[in-house]
CSV table of C-alpha atoms in Angstrom, one decimal:
chain,number,residue,atom,x,y,z
A,177,MET,CA,-8.8,-23.0,0.2
A,178,GLN,CA,-7.1,-20.0,-1.4
A,179,THR,CA,-6.7,-17.0,0.8
A,180,VAL,CA,-7.6,-13.6,-0.9
A,181,THR,CA,-5.4,-10.8,0.0
A,182,GLU,CA,-7.1,-7.6,1.2
A,183,PHE,CA,-5.6,-4.2,1.3
A,184,THR,CA,-6.2,-1.1,3.2
A,185,ALA,CA,-5.2,2.5,2.0
A,186,PHE,CA,-4.7,5.6,4.0
A,187,HIS,CA,-4.0,9.2,2.9
A,188,GLY,CA,-2.1,10.6,6.0
A,189,PRO,CA,-4.5,9.7,8.9
A,190,LYS,CA,-7.7,9.3,6.6
A,191,LEU,CA,-8.9,5.9,5.6
A,192,LEU,CA,-9.5,5.9,1.8
A,193,ALA,CA,-10.6,2.2,1.3
A,194,SER,CA,-10.3,-1.3,2.5
A,195,GLY,CA,-10.9,-4.4,0.6
A,196,ASN,CA,-9.7,-6.3,-2.5
A,197,PRO,CA,-6.7,-4.9,-4.3
A,198,LYS,CA,-8.9,-3.6,-7.3
A,199,HIS,CA,-11.4,-1.8,-5.1
A,200,VAL,CA,-8.7,-0.2,-3.1
A,201,ALA,CA,-6.8,1.0,-6.3
A,202,GLU,CA,-9.9,2.2,-7.8
A,203,SER,CA,-10.9,4.2,-4.6
A,204,VAL,CA,-7.5,5.8,-4.4
A,205,LYS,CA,-7.5,6.9,-8.0
A,206,GLU,CA,-11.0,8.3,-7.6
A,207,PHE,CA,-10.0,10.2,-4.4
A,208,PHE,CA,-7.3,12.0,-6.3
A,209,LYS,CA,-9.3,12.4,-9.5
A,210,ASP,CA,-6.9,13.4,-12.2
A,211,GLY,CA,-4.1,14.7,-9.9
A,212,PRO,CA,-1.0,12.9,-8.7
A,213,VAL,CA,-1.4,10.2,-5.9
A,214,GLU,CA,0.6,11.6,-2.9
A,215,ASN,CA,1.1,10.6,0.7
A,216,VAL,CA,-0.7,7.3,0.4
A,217,LEU,CA,0.1,4.2,2.4
A,218,VAL,CA,-1.3,0.8,1.3
A,219,PHE,CA,-1.0,-2.1,3.6
A,220,ASP,CA,-1.6,-5.8,3.2
A,221,ASN,CA,-4.0,-6.6,5.8
A,222,THR,CA,-2.7,-10.2,6.3
A,223,ARG,CA,1.0,-9.4,7.1
A,224,CYS,CA,0.7,-5.6,7.7
A,225,HIS,CA,3.5,-4.9,5.1
A,226,ILE,CA,3.3,-1.8,2.9
A,227,VAL,CA,2.2,-2.6,-0.6
A,228,ASP,CA,4.0,-0.8,-3.5
A,229,ILE,CA,1.4,0.2,-6.0
A,230,ASP,CA,2.3,2.2,-9.1
A,231,PHE,CA,-0.5,4.8,-9.3
A,232,ARG,CA,0.8,6.6,-12.3
A,233,GLY,CA,-1.5,6.9,-15.4
A,234,SER,CA,-5.1,6.2,-15.7
A,235,THR,CA,-7.2,3.8,-13.5
A,236,GLN,CA,-7.1,1.2,-16.2
A,237,GLU,CA,-3.3,1.3,-16.4
A,238,VAL,CA,-3.0,1.1,-12.6
A,239,LEU,CA,-5.3,-2.0,-12.5
A,240,ALA,CA,-3.5,-3.7,-15.3
A,241,ARG,CA,-0.1,-3.4,-13.5
A,242,LEU,CA,-1.8,-4.5,-10.2
A,243,GLU,CA,-3.3,-7.6,-11.8
A,244,SER,CA,0.0,-8.6,-13.2
A,245,GLY,CA,1.9,-8.0,-9.9
A,246,VAL,CA,-0.3,-9.2,-7.1
A,247,GLN,CA,-2.7,-11.7,-8.7
A,248,GLU,CA,-3.1,-15.0,-7.0
A,249,PRO,CA,-1.0,-17.9,-8.6
A,250,ALA,CA,-3.1,-20.2,-10.7
A,251,PRO,CA,-3.6,-23.8,-9.5
A,252,ALA,CA,-1.1,-26.2,-10.7
A,253,ALA,CA,-2.2,-28.3,-13.7
A,254,GLU,CA,-3.4,-31.8,-12.8
A,255,ASN,CA,-0.7,-33.4,-14.9
A,256,SER,CA,2.1,-31.3,-13.3
A,257,ARG,CA,2.4,-33.6,-10.3
A,258,GLY,CA,5.3,-36.1,-10.3
A,259,PRO,CA,4.5,-39.8,-10.5
A,260,GLY,CA,3.2,-41.1,-7.3
A,261,ARG,CA,2.4,-37.7,-5.8
A,262,PRO,CA,-1.0,-37.6,-4.1
A,263,LYS,CA,-3.5,-34.8,-5.0
A,264,LEU,CA,-3.0,-32.8,-1.9
A,265,GLY,CA,0.7,-32.4,-2.9
A,266,VAL,CA,3.9,-33.4,-1.1
A,267,VAL,CA,6.9,-31.2,-0.8
A,268,ALA,CA,10.3,-32.9,-0.4
A,269,LYS,CA,12.6,-31.1,1.8
A,270,GLU,CA,15.7,-32.0,3.9
A,271,VAL,CA,15.2,-32.8,7.5
A,272,THR,CA,18.2,-33.2,9.9
A,273,LEU,CA,17.8,-35.3,13.0
A,274,LEU,CA,19.8,-37.4,15.4
A,275,PRO,CA,20.1,-41.2,14.8
A,276,ARG,CA,17.7,-42.0,17.7
A,277,HIS,CA,15.2,-39.7,16.3
A,278,TRP,CA,15.3,-41.5,12.9
A,279,ASP,CA,15.1,-44.9,14.6
A,280,TRP,CA,12.0,-43.9,16.6
A,281,LEU,CA,10.4,-42.3,13.4
A,282,SER,CA,11.1,-45.5,11.3
A,283,SER,CA,9.6,-47.6,14.0
A,284,GLN,CA,6.2,-45.8,13.9
A,285,PRO,CA,3.3,-47.1,11.7
A,286,GLY,CA,3.5,-45.7,8.2
A,287,GLY,CA,7.2,-44.9,8.6
A,288,ALA,CA,9.0,-41.5,9.2
A,289,SER,CA,7.0,-39.4,6.8
A,290,VAL,CA,3.7,-40.3,8.2
A,291,ALA,CA,4.9,-39.9,11.9
A,292,LEU,CA,6.3,-36.5,11.1
A,293,ARG,CA,3.2,-35.3,9.4
A,294,LYS,CA,1.1,-36.4,12.5
A,295,LEU,CA,3.5,-34.7,14.8
A,296,VAL,CA,3.4,-31.4,12.8
A,297,GLU,CA,-0.4,-31.5,12.7
A,298,GLU,CA,-0.6,-32.2,16.4
A,299,ALA,CA,1.6,-29.2,17.2
A,300,ARG,CA,-0.3,-27.0,15.0
A,301,ARG,CA,-3.5,-28.0,16.8
A,302,ILE,CA,-2.1,-27.5,20.2
A,303,ASN,CA,-0.4,-24.2,19.4
A,304,ALA,CA,-3.1,-22.7,17.2
A,305,GLY,CA,-4.3,-20.2,19.8
A,306,LYS,CA,-0.7,-19.1,20.7
A,307,ASP,CA,0.2,-18.8,17.0
A,308,GLN,CA,-2.8,-16.7,16.3
A,309,VAL,CA,-2.0,-14.3,19.1
A,310,ARG,CA,1.7,-14.1,18.2
A,311,ALA,CA,0.8,-13.4,14.5
A,312,ALA,CA,-1.7,-10.8,15.4
A,313,ARG,CA,0.8,-8.9,17.7
A,314,GLU,CA,3.6,-9.0,15.1
A,315,CYS,CA,1.2,-7.8,12.4
A,316,SER,CA,-0.3,-5.0,14.6
A,317,TYR,CA,3.2,-3.9,15.6
A,318,ARG,CA,4.3,-3.6,12.0
A,319,PHE,CA,1.2,-1.4,11.2
A,320,MET,CA,1.9,0.8,14.4
A,321,SER,CA,5.6,1.2,13.7
A,322,THR,CA,4.8,2.4,10.1
A,323,ALA,CA,1.7,4.4,10.4
A,324,LEU,CA,1.7,5.6,14.1
A,325,GLY,CA,5.3,5.4,15.3
A,326,HIS,CA,5.4,9.1,15.9
A,327,GLU,CA,2.2,9.3,18.1
A,328,ALA,CA,2.5,9.9,21.8
A,329,ASN,CA,2.7,6.7,24.0
A,330,PHE,CA,3.8,4.6,21.1
A,331,GLU,CA,6.4,2.7,23.1
A,332,GLU,CA,4.1,2.2,26.1
A,333,ALA,CA,1.3,0.9,23.7
A,334,SER,CA,3.7,-1.5,22.0
A,335,ARG,CA,4.6,-2.9,25.5
A,336,ALA,CA,0.9,-3.3,26.3
A,337,LEU,CA,0.3,-5.1,23.1
A,338,PHE,CA,3.0,-7.7,23.6
A,339,ALA,CA,2.1,-8.0,27.3
A,340,GLY,CA,-1.6,-8.7,26.3
A,341,ASP,CA,-2.8,-5.8,28.4
A,342,HIS,CA,-6.0,-4.9,26.4
A,343,ILE,CA,-7.3,-2.3,28.7
A,344,ARG,CA,-3.9,-0.4,29.0
A,345,PHE,CA,-3.5,-0.7,25.3
A,346,GLU,CA,-6.9,0.9,24.6
A,347,GLN,CA,-6.3,3.7,27.0
A,348,LEU,CA,-2.9,4.5,25.3
A,349,ILE,CA,-4.0,4.6,21.8
A,350,ALA,CA,-7.4,6.3,22.5
A,351,PRO,CA,-6.0,9.9,21.4
A,352,TRP,CA,-4.6,8.6,18.2
A,353,PRO,CA,-6.2,9.5,14.8
A,354,ALA,CA,-9.4,7.7,14.5
A,355,ASP,CA,-9.1,5.9,11.2
A,356,LEU,CA,-5.7,4.6,12.0
A,357,ARG,CA,-6.7,3.6,15.4
A,358,ASN,CA,-9.8,1.8,14.4
A,359,HIS,CA,-7.7,-0.2,11.8
A,360,LEU,CA,-5.1,-1.0,14.5
A,361,GLU,CA,-7.8,-2.2,16.8
A,362,SER,CA,-9.2,-4.5,14.2
A,363,LEU,CA,-5.7,-6.0,13.5
A,364,ALA,CA,-4.9,-6.3,17.3
A,365,ALA,CA,-8.1,-7.9,18.3
A,366,ALA,CA,-6.7,-11.4,18.2
A,367,SER,CA,-3.7,-10.3,20.2
A,368,PHE,CA,-5.7,-10.3,23.3
A,369,LEU,CA,-7.3,-13.7,23.1
A,370,THR,CA,-6.4,-16.1,25.9
A,371,SER,CA,-4.3,-19.1,25.1
A,372,ASN,CA,-7.6,-21.3,25.0
A,373,GLU,CA,-9.3,-19.1,22.6
A,374,GLY,CA,-9.2,-19.5,18.9
A,375,VAL,CA,-8.5,-23.2,19.2
A,376,GLU,CA,-10.8,-25.8,17.8
A,377,LYS,CA,-12.2,-28.1,20.4
């Protein structure tokens, strides 16, 4: 399944729009009408990085540049796969292991490749909850550092975030600007899952 990237735009502490890139870009241009777009930060909601959008010109010009710069890559053509490659796709990369590891892998049913894929899938299943928490904390911290790093109690709130102390975190960020705080709370929600949550049974 292809993941659709969503953006969120702020003008200072004010939320302008959140949603697909086209909607956000149109909303920003509408907010500023015919004037220059100033003091706007646009974030990628998945990784919480700042997105550099060129807002110069008309809305149509902005959308044309946006489409050419952030559109999802088209699916690979059916005949672009190499011979013998399954439809799901296989990527060949180098793996460095000790001889005993190769010996063990080679002895497994299906050989080394099948055994490695099974090991990776099992590790992903076991660590899914921890990975979700870690990713949410890192994303939230990137947003905090960029948009809220000047706020009171920033360092203490950061420590509460990485310590998984939800109550303390909420107390510390309570005085922060409402729109920025609400977005941060949404991003950070998965940071406070227990290790058993978010994992398929």
